[in-house]
Coordinates of C-alpha atoms and ligand atoms in Angstrom, one line a residue:
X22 CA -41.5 -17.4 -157.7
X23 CA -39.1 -14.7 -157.3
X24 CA -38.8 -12.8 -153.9
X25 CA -41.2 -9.7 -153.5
X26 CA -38.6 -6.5 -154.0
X27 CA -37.9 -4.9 -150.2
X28 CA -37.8 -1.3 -151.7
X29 CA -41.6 -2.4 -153.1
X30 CA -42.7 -2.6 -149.7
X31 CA -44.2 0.4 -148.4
X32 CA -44.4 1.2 -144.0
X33 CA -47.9 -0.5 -143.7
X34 CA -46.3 -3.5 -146.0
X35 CA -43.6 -3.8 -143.3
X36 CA -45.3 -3.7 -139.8
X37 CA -48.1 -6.2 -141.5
X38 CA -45.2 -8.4 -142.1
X39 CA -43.2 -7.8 -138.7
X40 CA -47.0 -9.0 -137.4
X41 CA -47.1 -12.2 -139.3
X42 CA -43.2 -12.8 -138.3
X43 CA -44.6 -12.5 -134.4
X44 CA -42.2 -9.6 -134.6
X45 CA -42.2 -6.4 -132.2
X46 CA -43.9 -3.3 -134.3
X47 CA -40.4 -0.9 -133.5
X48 CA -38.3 -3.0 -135.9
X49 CA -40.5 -1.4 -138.6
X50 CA -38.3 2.0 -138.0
X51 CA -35.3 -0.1 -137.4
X52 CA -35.9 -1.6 -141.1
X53 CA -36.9 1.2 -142.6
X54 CA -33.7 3.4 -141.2
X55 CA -31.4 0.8 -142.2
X56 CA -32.7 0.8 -145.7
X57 CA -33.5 4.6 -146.6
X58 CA -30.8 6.2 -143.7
X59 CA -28.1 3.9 -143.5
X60 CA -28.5 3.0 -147.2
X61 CA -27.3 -0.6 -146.1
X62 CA -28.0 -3.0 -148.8
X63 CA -27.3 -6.1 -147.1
X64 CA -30.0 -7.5 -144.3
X65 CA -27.1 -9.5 -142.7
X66 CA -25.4 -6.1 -141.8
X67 CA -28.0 -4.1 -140.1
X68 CA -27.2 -5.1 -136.8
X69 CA -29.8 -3.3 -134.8
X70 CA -32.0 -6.4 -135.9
X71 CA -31.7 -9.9 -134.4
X72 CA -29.1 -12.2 -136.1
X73 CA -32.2 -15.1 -137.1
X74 CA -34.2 -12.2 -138.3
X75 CA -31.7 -10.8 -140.4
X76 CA -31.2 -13.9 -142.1
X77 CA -35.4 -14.4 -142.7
X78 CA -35.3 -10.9 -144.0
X79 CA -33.2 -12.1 -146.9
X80 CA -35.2 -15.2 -147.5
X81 CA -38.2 -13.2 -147.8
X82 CA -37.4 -10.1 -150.1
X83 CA -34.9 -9.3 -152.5
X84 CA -33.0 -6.7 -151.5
X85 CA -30.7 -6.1 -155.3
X86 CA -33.4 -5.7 -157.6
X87 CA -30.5 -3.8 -159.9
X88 CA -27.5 -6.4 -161.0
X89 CA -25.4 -4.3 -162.4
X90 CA -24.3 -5.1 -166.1
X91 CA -21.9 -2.1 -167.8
X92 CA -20.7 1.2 -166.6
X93 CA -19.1 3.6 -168.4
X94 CA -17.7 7.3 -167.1
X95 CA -16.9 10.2 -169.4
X96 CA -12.8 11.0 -169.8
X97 CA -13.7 13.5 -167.2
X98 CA -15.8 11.4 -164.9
X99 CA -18.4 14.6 -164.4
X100 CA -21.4 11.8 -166.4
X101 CA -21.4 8.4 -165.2
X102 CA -23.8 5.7 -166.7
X103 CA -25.0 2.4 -165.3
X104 CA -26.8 -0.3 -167.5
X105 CA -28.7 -2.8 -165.1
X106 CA -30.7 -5.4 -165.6
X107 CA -34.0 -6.2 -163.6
X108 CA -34.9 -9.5 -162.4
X109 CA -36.1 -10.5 -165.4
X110 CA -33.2 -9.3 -167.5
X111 CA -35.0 -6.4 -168.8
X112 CA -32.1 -3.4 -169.0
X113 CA -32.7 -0.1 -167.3
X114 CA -30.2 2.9 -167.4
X115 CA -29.1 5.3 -164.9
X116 CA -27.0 8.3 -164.8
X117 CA -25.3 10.3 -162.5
X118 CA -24.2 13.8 -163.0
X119 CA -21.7 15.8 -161.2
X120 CA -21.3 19.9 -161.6
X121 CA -19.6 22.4 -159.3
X122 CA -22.0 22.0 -156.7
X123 CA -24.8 20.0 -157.8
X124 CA -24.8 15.7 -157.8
X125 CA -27.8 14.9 -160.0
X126 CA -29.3 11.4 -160.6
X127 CA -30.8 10.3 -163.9
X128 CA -33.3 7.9 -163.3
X129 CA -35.5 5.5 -165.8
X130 CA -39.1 4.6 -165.1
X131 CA -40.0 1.9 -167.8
X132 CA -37.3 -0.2 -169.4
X133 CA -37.6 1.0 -173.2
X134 CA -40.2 2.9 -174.3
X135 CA -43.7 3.0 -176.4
X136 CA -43.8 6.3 -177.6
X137 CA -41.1 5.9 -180.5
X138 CA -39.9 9.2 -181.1
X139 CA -37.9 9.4 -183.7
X140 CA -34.7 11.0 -182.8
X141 CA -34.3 8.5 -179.0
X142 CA -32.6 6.0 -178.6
X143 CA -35.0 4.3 -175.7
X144 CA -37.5 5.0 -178.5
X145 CA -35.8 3.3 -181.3
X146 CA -35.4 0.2 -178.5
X147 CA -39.2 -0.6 -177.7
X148 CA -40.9 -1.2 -175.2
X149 CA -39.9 -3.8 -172.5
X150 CA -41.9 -3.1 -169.2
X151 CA -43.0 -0.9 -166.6
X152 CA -40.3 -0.8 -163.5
X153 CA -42.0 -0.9 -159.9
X154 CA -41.7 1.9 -157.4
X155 CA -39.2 -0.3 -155.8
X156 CA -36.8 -0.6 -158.8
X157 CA -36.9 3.2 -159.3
X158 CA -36.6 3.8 -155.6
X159 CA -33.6 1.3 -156.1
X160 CA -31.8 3.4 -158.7
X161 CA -31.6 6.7 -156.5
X162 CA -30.2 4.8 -153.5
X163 CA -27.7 2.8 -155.5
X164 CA -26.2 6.6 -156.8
X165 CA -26.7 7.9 -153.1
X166 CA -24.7 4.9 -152.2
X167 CA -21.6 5.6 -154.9
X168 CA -21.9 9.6 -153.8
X169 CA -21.3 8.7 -150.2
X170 CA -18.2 6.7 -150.5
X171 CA -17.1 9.5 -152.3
X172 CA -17.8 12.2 -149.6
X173 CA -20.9 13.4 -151.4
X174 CA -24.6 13.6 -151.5
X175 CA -27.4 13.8 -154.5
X176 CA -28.9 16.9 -154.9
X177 CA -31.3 16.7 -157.4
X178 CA -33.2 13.6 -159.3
X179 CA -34.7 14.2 -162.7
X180 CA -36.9 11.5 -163.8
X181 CA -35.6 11.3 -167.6
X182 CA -33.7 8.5 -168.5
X183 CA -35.7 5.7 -170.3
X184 CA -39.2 5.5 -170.6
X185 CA -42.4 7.7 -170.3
X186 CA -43.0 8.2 -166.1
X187 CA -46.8 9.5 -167.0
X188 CA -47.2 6.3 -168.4
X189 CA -46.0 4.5 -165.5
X190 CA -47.8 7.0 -163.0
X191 CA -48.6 4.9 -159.9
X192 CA -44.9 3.2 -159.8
X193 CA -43.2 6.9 -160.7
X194 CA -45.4 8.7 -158.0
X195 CA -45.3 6.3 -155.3
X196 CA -41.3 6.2 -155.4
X197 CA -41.4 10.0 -155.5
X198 CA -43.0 9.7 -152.4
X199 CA -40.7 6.8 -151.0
X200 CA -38.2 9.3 -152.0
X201 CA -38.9 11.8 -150.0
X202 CA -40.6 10.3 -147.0
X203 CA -38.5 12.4 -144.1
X204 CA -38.3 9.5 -141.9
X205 CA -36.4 7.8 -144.7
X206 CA -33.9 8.8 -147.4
X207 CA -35.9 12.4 -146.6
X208 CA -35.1 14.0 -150.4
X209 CA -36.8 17.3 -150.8
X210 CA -39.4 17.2 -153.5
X211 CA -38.5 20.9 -154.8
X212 CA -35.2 19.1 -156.0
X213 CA -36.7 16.6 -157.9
X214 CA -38.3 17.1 -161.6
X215 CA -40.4 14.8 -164.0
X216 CA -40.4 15.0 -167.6
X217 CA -43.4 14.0 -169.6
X218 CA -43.4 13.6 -173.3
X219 CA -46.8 15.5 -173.1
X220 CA -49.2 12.7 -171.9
X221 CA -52.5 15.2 -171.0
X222 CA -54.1 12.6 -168.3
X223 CA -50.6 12.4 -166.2
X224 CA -49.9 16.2 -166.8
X225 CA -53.5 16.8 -165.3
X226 CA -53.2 14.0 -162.7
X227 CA -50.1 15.5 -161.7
X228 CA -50.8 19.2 -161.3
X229 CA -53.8 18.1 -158.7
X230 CA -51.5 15.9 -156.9
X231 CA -48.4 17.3 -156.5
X232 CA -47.5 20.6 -156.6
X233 CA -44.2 20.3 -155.1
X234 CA -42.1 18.5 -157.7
X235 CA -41.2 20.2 -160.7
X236 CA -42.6 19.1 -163.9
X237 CA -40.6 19.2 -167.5
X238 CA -42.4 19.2 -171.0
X239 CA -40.3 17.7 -174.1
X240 CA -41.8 19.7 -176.7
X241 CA -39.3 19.9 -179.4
X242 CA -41.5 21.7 -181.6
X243 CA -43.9 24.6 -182.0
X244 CA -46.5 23.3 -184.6
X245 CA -48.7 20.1 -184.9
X246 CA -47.1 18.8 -188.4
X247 CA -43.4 19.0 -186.9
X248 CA -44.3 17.7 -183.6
X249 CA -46.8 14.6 -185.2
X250 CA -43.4 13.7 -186.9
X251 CA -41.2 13.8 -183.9
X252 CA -43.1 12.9 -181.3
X253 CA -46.3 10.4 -182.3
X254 CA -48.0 10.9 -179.3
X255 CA -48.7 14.2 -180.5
X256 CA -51.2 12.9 -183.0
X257 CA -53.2 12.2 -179.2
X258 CA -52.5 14.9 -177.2
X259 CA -52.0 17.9 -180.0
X260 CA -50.2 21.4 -179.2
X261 CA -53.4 23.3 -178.3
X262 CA -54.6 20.7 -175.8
X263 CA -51.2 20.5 -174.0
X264 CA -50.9 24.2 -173.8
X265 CA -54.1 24.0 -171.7
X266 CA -52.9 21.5 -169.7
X267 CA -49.6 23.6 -169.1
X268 CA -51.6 26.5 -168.3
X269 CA -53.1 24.8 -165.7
X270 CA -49.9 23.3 -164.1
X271 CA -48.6 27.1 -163.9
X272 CA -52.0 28.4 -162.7
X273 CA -52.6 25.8 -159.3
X274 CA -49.1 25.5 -158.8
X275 CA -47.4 28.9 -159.5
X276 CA -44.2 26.6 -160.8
X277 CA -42.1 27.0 -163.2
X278 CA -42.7 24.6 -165.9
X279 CA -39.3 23.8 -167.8
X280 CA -39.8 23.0 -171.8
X281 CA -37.1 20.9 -173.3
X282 CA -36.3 21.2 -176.9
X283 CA -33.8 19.1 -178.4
X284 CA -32.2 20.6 -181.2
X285 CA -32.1 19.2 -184.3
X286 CA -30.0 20.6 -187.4
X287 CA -32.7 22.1 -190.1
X288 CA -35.1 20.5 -188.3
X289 CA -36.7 22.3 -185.6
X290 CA -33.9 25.2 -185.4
X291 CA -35.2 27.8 -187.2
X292 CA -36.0 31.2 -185.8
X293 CA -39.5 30.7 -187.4
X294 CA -39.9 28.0 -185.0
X295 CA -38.6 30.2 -182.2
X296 CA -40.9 32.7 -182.6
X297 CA -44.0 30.3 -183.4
X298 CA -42.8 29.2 -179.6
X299 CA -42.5 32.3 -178.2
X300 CA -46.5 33.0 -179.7
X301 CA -48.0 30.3 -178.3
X302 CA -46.7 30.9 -174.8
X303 CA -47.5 34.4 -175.0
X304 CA -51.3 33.3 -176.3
X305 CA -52.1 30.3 -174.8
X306 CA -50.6 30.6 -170.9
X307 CA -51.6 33.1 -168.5
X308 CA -47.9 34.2 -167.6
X309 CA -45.4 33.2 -168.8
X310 CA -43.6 31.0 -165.9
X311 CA -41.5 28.4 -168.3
X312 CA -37.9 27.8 -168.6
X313 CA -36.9 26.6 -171.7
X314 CA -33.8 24.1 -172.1
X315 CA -32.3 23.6 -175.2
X316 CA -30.4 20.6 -176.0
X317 CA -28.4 19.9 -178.9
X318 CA -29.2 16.9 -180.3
X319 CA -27.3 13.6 -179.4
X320 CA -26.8 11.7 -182.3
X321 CA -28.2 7.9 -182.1
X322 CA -28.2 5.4 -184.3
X323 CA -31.3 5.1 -186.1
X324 CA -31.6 8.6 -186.7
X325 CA -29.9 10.4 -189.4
X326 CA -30.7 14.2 -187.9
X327 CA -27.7 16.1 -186.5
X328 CA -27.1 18.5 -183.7
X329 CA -27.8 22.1 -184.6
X330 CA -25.1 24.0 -185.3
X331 CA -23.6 27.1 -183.2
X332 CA -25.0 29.6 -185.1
X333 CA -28.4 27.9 -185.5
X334 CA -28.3 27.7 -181.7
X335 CA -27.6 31.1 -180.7
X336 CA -29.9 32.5 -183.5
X337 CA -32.7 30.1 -182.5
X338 CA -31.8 31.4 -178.8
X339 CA -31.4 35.2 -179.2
X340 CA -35.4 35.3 -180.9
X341 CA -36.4 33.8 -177.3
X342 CA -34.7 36.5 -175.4
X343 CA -36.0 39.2 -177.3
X344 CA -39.0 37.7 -176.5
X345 CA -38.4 37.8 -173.0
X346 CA -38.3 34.4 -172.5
X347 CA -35.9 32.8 -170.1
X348 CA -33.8 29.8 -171.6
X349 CA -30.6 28.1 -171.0
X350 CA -28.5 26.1 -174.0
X351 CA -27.9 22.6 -172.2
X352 CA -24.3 21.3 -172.7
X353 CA -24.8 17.9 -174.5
X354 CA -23.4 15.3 -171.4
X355 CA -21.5 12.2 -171.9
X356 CA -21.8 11.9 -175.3
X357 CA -18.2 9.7 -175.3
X358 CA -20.1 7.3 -173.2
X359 CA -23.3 7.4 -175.2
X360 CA -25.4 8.5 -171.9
X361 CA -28.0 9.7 -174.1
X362 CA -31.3 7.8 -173.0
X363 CA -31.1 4.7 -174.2
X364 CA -28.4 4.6 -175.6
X365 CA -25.9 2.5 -174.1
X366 CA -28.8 -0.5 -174.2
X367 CA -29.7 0.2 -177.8
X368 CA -25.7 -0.2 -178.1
X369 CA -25.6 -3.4 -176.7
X370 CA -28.7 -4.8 -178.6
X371 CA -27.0 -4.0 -181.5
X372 CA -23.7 -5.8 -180.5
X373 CA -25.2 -9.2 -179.2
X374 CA -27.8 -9.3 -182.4
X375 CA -24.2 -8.6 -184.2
X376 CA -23.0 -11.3 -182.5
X377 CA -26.1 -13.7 -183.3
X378 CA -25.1 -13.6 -187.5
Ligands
SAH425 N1 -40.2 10.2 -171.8 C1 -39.9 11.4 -171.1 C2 -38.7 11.3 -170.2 C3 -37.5 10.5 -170.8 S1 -36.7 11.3 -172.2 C4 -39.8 12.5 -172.1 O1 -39.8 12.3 -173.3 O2 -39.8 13.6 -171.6 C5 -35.8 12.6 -171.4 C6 -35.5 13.7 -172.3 O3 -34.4 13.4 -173.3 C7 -36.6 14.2 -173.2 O4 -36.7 15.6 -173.1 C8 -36.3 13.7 -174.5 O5 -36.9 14.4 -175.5 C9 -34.8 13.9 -174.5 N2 -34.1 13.1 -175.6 C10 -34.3 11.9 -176.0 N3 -33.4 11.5 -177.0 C11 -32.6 12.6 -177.2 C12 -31.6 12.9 -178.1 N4 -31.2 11.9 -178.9 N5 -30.9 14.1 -178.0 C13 -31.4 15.0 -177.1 N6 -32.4 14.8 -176.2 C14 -33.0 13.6 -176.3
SF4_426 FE1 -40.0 7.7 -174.8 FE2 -39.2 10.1 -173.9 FE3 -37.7 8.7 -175.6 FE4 -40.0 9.8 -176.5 S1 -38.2 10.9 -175.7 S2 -39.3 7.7 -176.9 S3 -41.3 9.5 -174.7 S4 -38.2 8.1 -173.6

């Protein structure tokens, strides 16, 4: 049997546990500090805790759910890319992101994914498993950990690197709150953002719950036939349902909602497309309080569409600000280092079922 994950155990978890141990209550604190303040890593060094307990502590719970496998950094360093694997083997990426004065974390939710769309690489990979709230949890820390030793903190965590979090909504929400419990690691919820591929239940789940963290919508295109192609799950959750669903995220919440288009050459680039985007805000939300990212496509493997080019971008961008429309062209990041989701694990597939001939 392997050894219940320490970052899966939430404050009740603990003092029920310091209760079976015949342990005084207080170390709870003294646990949790050492784990989401300290950021210590290793139950033999928290040495506010008895020497005998320490060592049961490790015997009970694993406290490196996240064995680290390949890391790659961009020429400049500014993207940074972990592959681990779980306990189980099942890989999981993370990315860190450094700008002028911002430290962002990349963080994956499922390892591989079940939606399949067509231009992702986590997409083209599958689906493996859900993570727990612990091994997401465990991903933000690990990045907190590399920051500090570096003078640094993390500033912001967006939860899209592999997998769908609405589809893992328990595990993705209960970290979130791990997250930013203040007597722990104490991250402000404003600073964190979720992006869904559109999944209605989560988006509608979400907007009651938790009004604080930001929420992202991959749309990628403006009608149903386009979208069906790109993204399957639109076949489920179709344009005019989601727009709904947006509207009432902006409505109870009076946040921003970010849309994230990635652009594809001849694909979804055209200012037709703009402006069928630009229509369907204006008609089917009650203001218009979105931000829209676009992001030129990073090429992976199994798809043959291409970036869009210059041209196609600032065209595709000026029809959005003449419709008054706020939106910000996303400089593709890491692409030397293939931190695309998925794509350093779809790499590595490849190479090992080279290997295998
Ligand atoms: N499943 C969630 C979160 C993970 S994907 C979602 O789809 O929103 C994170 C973001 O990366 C999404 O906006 C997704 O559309 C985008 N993305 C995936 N593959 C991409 C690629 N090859 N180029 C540019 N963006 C990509
Ligand atoms: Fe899954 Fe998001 Fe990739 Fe689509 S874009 S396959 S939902 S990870």
């Amino acid at each position: 049997m392997p050894l219940p994950c320490i970052y899966d155990q939430s404050f009740a978890d603990m003092q029920s546990f310091l209760q079976e141990m015949k342990e005084p209550a207080f170390r709870a604190k003294q646990i949790w500090r050492n784990l989401y303040c300290v950021l210590e890593e290793d139950p033999r060094r928290m040495t506010d805790l008895p020497s005998a307990f320490r060592d049961e502590l490790g015997r009970k719970f694993d406290f490196h759910p996240l064995r680290l496998d390949v890391q790659a950094a961009s020429a400049d360093r500014k993207t940074r890319k972990f592959l681990f694997l779980l306990a189980d083997g099942s890989p999981v990426e993370t990315v860190l992101m450094l700008y002028d004065r911002r430290q962002t974390g990349c963080l994956s939710t499922q390892s591989g994914c079940g939606i399949g769309c067509r231009f992702c690489a986590t997409g083209q990979m599958g689906f493996r498993r859900s993570l727990t709230a612990g091994e997401i949890t465990a991903q933000a820390l690990y990045l907190a950990r590399i920051l500090r030793a570096e003078g640094k903190v993390l500033t912001n965590l967006v939860l899209m690197g592999m997998g769908e979090p609405f589809l893992n909504y328990d595990a993705t929400l209960a970290s979130i709150a791990r997250l930013t419990d203040p007597e722990g690691f104490g991250f402000g919820a404003r600073r964190i953002t979720v992006s869904t591929v559109g999944i209605l239940p989560g988006i509608e789940r979400f907007t009651r719950e938790h009004s604080q963290v930001n929420l992202a919508l991959s749309l990628h295109a403006a009608d149903d036939d386009l979208r069906d192609r790109l993204v399957p799950i639109n076949r489920t959750y179709p344009l005019a349902d989601l727009f709904q669903a947006c509207d009432g995220y902006i409505q109870q919440t009076n946040r921003r909602l970010s849309l994230e288009w990635a652009l594809i050459d001849g694909v979804n680039d055209s200012p037709a497309q703009a402006r069928r985007l630009a229509g369907r805000i204006r008609k089917s939300l009650s203001k218009p309080l979105v931000h829209i990212n676009l992001i030129p496509l990073n090429r992976t493997r199994k798809f043959d569409g291409a970036p869009s080019q210059t041209e196609r971008i600032a065209a595709f961008r000026a029809v959005l600000e003449e419709e008054g429309l706020a939106c910000t062209v996303r400089v593709p990041r890491g692409v030397d280092i293939a931190a695309g989701c998925g794509q350093l694990a779809g790499m590595k597939a490849d190479l090992a079922s080279v290997d295998q001939q």
